[in-house]
Short mmCIF file of C-alpha atoms in Angstrom, two decimals:
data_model
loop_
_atom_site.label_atom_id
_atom_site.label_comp_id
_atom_site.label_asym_id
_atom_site.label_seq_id
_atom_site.Cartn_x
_atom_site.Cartn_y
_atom_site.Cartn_z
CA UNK T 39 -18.21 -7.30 -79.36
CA UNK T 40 -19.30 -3.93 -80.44
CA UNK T 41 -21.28 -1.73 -78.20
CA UNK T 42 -23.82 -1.35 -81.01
CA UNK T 43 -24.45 -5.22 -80.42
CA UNK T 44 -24.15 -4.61 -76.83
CA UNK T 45 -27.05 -2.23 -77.13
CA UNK T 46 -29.13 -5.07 -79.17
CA UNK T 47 -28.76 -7.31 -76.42
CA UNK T 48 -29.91 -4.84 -73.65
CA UNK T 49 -33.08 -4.15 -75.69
CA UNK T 50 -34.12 -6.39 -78.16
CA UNK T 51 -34.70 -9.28 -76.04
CA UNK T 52 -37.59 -7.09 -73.94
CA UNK T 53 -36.50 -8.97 -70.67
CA UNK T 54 -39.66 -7.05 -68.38
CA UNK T 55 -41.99 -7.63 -71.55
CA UNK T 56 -41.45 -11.25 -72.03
CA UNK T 57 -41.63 -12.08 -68.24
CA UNK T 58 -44.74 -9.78 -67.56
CA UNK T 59 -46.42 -12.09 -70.61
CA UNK T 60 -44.99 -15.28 -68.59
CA UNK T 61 -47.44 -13.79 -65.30
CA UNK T 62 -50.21 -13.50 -67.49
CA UNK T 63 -50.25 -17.00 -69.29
CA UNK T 64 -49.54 -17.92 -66.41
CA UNK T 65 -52.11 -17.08 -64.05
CA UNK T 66 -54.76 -15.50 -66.32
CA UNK T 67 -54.53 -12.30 -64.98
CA UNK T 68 -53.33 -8.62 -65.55
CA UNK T 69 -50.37 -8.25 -63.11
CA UNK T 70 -50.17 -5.21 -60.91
CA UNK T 71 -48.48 -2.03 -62.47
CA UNK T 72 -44.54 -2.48 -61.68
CA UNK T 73 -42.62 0.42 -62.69
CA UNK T 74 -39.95 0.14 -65.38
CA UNK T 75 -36.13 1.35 -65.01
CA UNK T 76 -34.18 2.80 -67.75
CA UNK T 77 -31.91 0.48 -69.63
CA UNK T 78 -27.54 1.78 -69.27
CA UNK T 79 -25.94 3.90 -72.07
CA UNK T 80 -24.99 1.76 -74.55
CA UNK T 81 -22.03 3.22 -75.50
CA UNK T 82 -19.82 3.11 -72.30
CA UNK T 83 -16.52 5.47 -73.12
CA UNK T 84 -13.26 4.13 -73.11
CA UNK T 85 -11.68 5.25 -69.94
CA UNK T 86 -8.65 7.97 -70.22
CA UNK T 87 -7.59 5.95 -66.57
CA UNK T 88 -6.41 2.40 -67.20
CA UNK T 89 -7.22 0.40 -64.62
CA UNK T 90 -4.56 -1.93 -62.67
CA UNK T 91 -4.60 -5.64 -63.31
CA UNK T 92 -6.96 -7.57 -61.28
CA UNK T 93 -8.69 -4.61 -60.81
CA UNK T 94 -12.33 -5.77 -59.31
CA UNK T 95 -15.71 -4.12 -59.95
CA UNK T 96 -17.61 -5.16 -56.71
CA UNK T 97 -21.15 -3.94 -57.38
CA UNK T 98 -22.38 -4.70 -60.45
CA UNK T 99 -25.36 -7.10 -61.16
CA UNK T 100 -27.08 -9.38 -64.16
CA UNK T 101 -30.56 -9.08 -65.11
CA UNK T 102 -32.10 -11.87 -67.03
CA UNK T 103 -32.14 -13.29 -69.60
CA UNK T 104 -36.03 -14.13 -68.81
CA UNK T 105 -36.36 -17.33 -70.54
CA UNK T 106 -33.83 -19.11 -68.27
CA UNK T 107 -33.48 -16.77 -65.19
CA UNK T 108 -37.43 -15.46 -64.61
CA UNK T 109 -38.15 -12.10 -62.36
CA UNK T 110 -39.49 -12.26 -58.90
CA UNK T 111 -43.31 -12.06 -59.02
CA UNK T 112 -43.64 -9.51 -56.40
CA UNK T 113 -40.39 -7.88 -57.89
CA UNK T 114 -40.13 -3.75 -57.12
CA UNK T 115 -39.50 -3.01 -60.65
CA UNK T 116 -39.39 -4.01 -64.17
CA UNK T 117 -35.18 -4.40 -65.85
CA UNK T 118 -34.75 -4.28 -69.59
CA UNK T 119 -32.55 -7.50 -69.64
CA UNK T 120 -29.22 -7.04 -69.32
CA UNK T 121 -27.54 -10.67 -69.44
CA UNK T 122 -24.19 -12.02 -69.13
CA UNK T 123 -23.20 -11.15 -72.70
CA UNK T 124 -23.58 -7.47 -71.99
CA UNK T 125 -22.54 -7.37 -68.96
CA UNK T 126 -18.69 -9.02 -70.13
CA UNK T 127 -18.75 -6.53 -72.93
CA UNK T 128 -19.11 -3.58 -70.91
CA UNK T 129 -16.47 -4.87 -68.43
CA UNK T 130 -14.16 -5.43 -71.63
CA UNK T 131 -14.75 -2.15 -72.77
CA UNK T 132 -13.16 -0.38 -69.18
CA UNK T 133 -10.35 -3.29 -68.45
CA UNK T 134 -12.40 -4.52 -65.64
CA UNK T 135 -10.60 -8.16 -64.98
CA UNK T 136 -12.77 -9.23 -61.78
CA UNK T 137 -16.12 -8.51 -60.92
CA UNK T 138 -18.94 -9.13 -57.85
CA UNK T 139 -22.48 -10.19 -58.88
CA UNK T 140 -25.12 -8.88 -56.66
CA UNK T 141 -28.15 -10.47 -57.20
CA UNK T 142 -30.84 -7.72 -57.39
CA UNK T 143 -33.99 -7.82 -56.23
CA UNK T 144 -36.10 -8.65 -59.47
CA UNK T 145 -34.84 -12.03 -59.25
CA UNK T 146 -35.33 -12.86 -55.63
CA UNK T 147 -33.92 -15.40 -53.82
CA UNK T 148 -33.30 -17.19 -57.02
CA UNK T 149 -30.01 -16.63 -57.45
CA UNK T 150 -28.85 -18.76 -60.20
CA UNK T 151 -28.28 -15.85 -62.55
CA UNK T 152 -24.96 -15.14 -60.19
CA UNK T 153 -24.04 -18.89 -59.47
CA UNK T 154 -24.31 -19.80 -63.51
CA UNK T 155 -21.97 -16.39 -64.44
CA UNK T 156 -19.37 -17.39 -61.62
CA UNK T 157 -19.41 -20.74 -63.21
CA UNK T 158 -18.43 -19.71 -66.37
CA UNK T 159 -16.01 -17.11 -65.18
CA UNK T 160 -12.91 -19.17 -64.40
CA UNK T 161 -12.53 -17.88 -61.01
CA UNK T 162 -12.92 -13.87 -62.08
CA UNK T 163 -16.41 -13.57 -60.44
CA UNK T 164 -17.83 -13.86 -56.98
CA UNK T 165 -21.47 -13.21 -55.85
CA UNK T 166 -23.11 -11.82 -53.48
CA UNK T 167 -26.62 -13.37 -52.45
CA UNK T 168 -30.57 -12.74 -51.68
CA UNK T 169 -31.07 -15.72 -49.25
CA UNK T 170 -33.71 -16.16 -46.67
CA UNK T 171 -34.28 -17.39 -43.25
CA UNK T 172 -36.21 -20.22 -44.76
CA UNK T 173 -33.09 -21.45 -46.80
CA UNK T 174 -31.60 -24.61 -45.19
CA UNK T 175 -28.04 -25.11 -44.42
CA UNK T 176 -27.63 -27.21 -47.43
CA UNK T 177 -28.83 -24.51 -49.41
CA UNK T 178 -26.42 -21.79 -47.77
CA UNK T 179 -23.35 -24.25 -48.62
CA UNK T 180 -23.97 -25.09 -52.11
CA UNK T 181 -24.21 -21.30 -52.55
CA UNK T 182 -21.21 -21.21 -50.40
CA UNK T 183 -19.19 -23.79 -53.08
CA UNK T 184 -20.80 -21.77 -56.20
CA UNK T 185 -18.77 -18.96 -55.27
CA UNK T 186 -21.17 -16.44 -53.11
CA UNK T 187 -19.00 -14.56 -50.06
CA UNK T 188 -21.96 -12.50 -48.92
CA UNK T 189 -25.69 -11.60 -48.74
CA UNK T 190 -27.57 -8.48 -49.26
CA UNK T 191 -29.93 -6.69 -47.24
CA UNK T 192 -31.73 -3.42 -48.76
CA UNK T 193 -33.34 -1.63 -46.08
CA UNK T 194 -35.39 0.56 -48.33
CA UNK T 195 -38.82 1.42 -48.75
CA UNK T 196 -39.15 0.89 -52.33
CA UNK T 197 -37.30 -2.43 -52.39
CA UNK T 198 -39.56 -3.56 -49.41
CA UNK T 199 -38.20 -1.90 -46.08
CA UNK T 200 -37.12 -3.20 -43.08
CA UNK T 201 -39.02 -6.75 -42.96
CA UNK T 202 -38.42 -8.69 -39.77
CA UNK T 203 -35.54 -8.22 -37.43
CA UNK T 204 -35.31 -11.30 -35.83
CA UNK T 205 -35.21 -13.49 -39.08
CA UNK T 206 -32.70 -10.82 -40.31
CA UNK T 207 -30.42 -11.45 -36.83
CA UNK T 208 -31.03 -15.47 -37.39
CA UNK T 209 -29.66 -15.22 -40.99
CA UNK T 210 -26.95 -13.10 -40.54
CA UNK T 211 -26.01 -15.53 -37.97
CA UNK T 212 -25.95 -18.86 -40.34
CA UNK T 213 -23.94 -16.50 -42.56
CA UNK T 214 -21.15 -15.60 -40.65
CA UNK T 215 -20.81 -19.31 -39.47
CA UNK T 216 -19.87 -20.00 -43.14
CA UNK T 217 -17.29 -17.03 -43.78
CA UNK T 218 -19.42 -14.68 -45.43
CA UNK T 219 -20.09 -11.11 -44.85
CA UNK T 220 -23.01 -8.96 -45.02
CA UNK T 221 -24.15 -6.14 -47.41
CA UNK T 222 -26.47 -3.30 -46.64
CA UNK T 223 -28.07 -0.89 -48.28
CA UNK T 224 -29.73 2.20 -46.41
CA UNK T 225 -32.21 5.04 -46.66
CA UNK T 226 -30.66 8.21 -46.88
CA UNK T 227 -29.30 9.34 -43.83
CA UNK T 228 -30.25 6.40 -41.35
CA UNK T 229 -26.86 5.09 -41.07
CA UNK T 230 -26.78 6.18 -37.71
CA UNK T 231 -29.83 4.87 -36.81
CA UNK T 232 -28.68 1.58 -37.90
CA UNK T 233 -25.01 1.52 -36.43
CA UNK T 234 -25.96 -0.15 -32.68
CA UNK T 235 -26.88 -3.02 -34.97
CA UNK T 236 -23.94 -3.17 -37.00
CA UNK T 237 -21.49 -3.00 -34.54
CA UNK T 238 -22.72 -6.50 -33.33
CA UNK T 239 -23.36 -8.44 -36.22
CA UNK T 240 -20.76 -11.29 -35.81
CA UNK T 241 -19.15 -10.98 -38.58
CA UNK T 242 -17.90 -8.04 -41.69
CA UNK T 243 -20.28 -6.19 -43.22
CA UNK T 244 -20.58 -3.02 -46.64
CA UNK T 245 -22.34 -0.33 -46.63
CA UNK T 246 -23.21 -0.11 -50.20
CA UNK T 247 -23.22 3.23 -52.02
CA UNK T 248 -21.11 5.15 -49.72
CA UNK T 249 -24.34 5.13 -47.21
CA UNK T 250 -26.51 6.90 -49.42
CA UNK T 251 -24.60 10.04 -48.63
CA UNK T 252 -26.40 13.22 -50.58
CA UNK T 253 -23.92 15.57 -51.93
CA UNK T 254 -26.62 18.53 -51.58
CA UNK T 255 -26.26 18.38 -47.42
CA UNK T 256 -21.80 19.12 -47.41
CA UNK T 257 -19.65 17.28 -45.79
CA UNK T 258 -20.83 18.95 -42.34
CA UNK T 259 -23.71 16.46 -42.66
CA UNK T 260 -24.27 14.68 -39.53
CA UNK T 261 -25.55 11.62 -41.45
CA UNK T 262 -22.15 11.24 -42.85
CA UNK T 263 -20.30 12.34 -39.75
CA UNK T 264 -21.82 9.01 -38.61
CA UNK T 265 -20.82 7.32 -41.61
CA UNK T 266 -17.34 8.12 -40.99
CA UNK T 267 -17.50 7.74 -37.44
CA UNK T 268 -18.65 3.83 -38.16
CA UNK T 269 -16.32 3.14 -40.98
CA UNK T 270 -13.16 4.69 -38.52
CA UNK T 271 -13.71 3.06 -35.20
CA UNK T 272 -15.20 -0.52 -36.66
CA UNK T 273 -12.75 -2.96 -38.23
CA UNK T 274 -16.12 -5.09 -39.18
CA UNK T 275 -16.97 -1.91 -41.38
CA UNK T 276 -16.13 -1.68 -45.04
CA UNK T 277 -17.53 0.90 -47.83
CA UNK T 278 -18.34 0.59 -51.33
CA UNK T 279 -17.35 3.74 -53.40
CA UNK T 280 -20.50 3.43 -55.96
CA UNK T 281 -23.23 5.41 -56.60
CA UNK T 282 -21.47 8.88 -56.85
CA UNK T 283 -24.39 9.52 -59.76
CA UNK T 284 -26.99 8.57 -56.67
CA UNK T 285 -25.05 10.68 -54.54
CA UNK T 286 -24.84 14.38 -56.64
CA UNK T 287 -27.07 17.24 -56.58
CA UNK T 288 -25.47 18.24 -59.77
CA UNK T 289 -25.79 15.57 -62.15
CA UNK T 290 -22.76 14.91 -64.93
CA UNK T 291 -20.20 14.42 -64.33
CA UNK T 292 -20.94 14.44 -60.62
CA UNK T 293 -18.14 16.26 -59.47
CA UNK T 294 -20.36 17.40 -56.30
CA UNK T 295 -19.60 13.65 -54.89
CA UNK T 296 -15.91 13.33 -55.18
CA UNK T 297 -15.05 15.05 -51.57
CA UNK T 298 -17.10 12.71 -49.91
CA UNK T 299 -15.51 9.91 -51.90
CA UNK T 300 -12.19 11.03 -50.90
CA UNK T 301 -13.20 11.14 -47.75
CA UNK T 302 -14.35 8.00 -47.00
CA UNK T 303 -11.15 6.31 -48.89
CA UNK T 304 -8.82 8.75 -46.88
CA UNK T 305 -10.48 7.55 -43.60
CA UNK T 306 -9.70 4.08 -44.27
CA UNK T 307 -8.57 3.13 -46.96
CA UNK T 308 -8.25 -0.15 -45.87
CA UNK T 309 -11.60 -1.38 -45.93
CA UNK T 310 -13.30 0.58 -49.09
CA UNK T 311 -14.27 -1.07 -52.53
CA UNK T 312 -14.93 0.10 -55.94
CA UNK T 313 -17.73 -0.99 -58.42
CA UNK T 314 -20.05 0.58 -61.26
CA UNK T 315 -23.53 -0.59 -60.14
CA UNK T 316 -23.95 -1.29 -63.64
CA UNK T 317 -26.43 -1.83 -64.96
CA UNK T 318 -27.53 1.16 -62.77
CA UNK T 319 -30.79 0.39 -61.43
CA UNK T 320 -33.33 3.46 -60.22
CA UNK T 321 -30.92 6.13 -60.79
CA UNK T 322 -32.57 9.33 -61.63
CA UNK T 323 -29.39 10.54 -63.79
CA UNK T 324 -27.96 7.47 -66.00
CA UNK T 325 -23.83 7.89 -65.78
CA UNK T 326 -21.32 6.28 -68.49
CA UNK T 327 -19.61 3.30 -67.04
CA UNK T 328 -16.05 4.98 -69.21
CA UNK T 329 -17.08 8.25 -67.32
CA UNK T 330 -17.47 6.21 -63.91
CA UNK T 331 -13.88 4.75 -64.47
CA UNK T 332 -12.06 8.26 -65.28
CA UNK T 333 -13.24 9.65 -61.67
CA UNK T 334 -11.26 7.15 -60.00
CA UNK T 335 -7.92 8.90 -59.76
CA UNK T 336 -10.00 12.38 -58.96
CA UNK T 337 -10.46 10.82 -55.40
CA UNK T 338 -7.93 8.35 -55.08
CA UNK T 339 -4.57 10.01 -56.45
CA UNK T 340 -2.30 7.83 -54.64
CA UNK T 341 -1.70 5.02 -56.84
CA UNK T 342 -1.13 2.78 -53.89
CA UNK T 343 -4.57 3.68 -52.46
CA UNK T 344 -6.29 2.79 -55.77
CA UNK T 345 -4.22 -0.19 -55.94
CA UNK T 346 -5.63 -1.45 -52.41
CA UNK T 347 -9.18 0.62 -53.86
CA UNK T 348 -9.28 -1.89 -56.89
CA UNK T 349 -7.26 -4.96 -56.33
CA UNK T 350 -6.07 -5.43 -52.83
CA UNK T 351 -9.15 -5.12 -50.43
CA UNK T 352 -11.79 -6.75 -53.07
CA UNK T 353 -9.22 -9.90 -53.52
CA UNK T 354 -9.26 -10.32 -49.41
CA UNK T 355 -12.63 -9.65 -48.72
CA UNK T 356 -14.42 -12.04 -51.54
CA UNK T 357 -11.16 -14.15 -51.43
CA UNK T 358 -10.06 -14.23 -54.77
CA UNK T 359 -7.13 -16.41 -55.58
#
């Protein structure tokens, strides 16, 4: 597959166009104005930086297609569809062998659009959930079986914000009884305001998007002094080197991100995980997936810390085979 017919499939289907007719027909009425995201560059690069085999993309997520996998109704945001098609293509295209599906929040806590792509990955994929206190155990386990080793939490305003506490401490719970782990996603610079309760959640959690770091503050920040404070002196405490685009102050090719990248794989390099984020939802600066690959070795030089970066800590935290 081309990237040309990668493209069509991003586009042509009109994944938030299709489901916004679905409301309407639906329920007869106009729904509420949802903002749209951009769609990812179509023609990823190939990488100058081969990746290892096995090497494991650990943030990444599907998006449709709408006729089989339909958005959340009170979704944050409209996603040009980008289905399972694309999304192999664009993995093809950098040598990415093994990937993690997090199920974003346009689709809820439906998340068949991860359990259907790990299903037809031969074991290359695991997920990583939206579940709710509501689920019952049965629910949890089947997800269990269809491959899911986590669930997500986004603690941000524009994805919904904090929600309740107590049904988040009553989930997280249930999950860790099963083996999973939790992910996180913060508000910029609230780490520390959020590490009392990380510290005691029973079981591993990731902080996704190297905490939301901004590049613009230095490494002096005290937002990421806490960061790496957490991620040193809590084994429970792993780090997902994504977002550097998110991260910059400087745009392409966000060099202004690397030190803090480096940083955080330096400081334990044990416990840190690479992905793309493709297909790079609500990023004000769209980055080349080629272009994401080809920074790699800019903050992890040691080939035996990209090898635990890329194969090694992704294969024992989502226990790949």
């Amino acid at each position: 597959m081309n990237r040309r017919e990668c493209l069509s499939m991003l586009v042509g289907a009109g994944g938030a166009a299709v489901f916004a007719r679905g409301v309407r027909a639906q329920s007869g009425e106009a729904p509420k104005a949802i903002p749209t995201i951009d769609p990812p560059d179509p023609n990823p690069k190939v990488p100058n930086f081969k990746l290892p085999p096995k090497s494991c993309d650990t943030h990444t997520h599907i998006f449709g297609p709408a006729s089989r996998y339909p958005f959340a109704a009170n979704r944050p945001y409209n996603a040009p569809e980008a289905p399972l098609e694309a999304f192999r293509a664009v993995h093809q295209w950098i040598g990415v062998e093994r990937c993690v599906i997090v199920n974003a929040t346009v689709h809820g806590t439906d998340n068949r659009v991860v359990t259907d792509a790990i299903a037809q990955s031969g074991g290359a994929y695991k997920g990583i959930a939206n579940v709710s206190d509501e689920m019952s155990d049965k629910d949890l386990d089947a997800l269990d079986k269809g491959g899911i080793r986590g669930c997500r939490f986004a603690f941000l305003k524009r994805l919904g914000g904090v929600g309740d506490m107590n049904k988040f401490n009553r989930i997280v719970h249930r999950v860790a009884e099963i083996g999973w782990h939790v992910d996180v996603y913060f508000e910029p610079g609230t780490v520390a305001e959020f590490a009392p309760i990380l510290r005691a959640l029973p079981t591993a959690y990731v902080i996704d998007h190297m905490g939301t770091v901004q590049a613009a503050k230095g490494l002096d920040d005290p937002a990421f002094k806490a960061l790496l404070d957490l991620q040193a002196s809590d084994e429970k405490c792993w780090i997902k080197i994504t977002g550097l685009e998110r991260a910059s102050a400087g745009g392409k090719p966000f060099h202004d991100s690397l030190p803090f990248a480096k940083r955080l794989v330096d400081n334990a390099s044990d416990r840190v995980l690479w992905g793309t984020d493709w297909p790079h939802p609500n990023v004000k600066v769209m980055p080349n997936d080629g272009e994401i690959v080809d920074l790699i070795p800019l903050y992890a030089p040691d080939p035996a810390i990209r090898q635990k970066l890329l194969v090694d800590n992704p294969a024992r935290l989502f226990k790949f085979t």
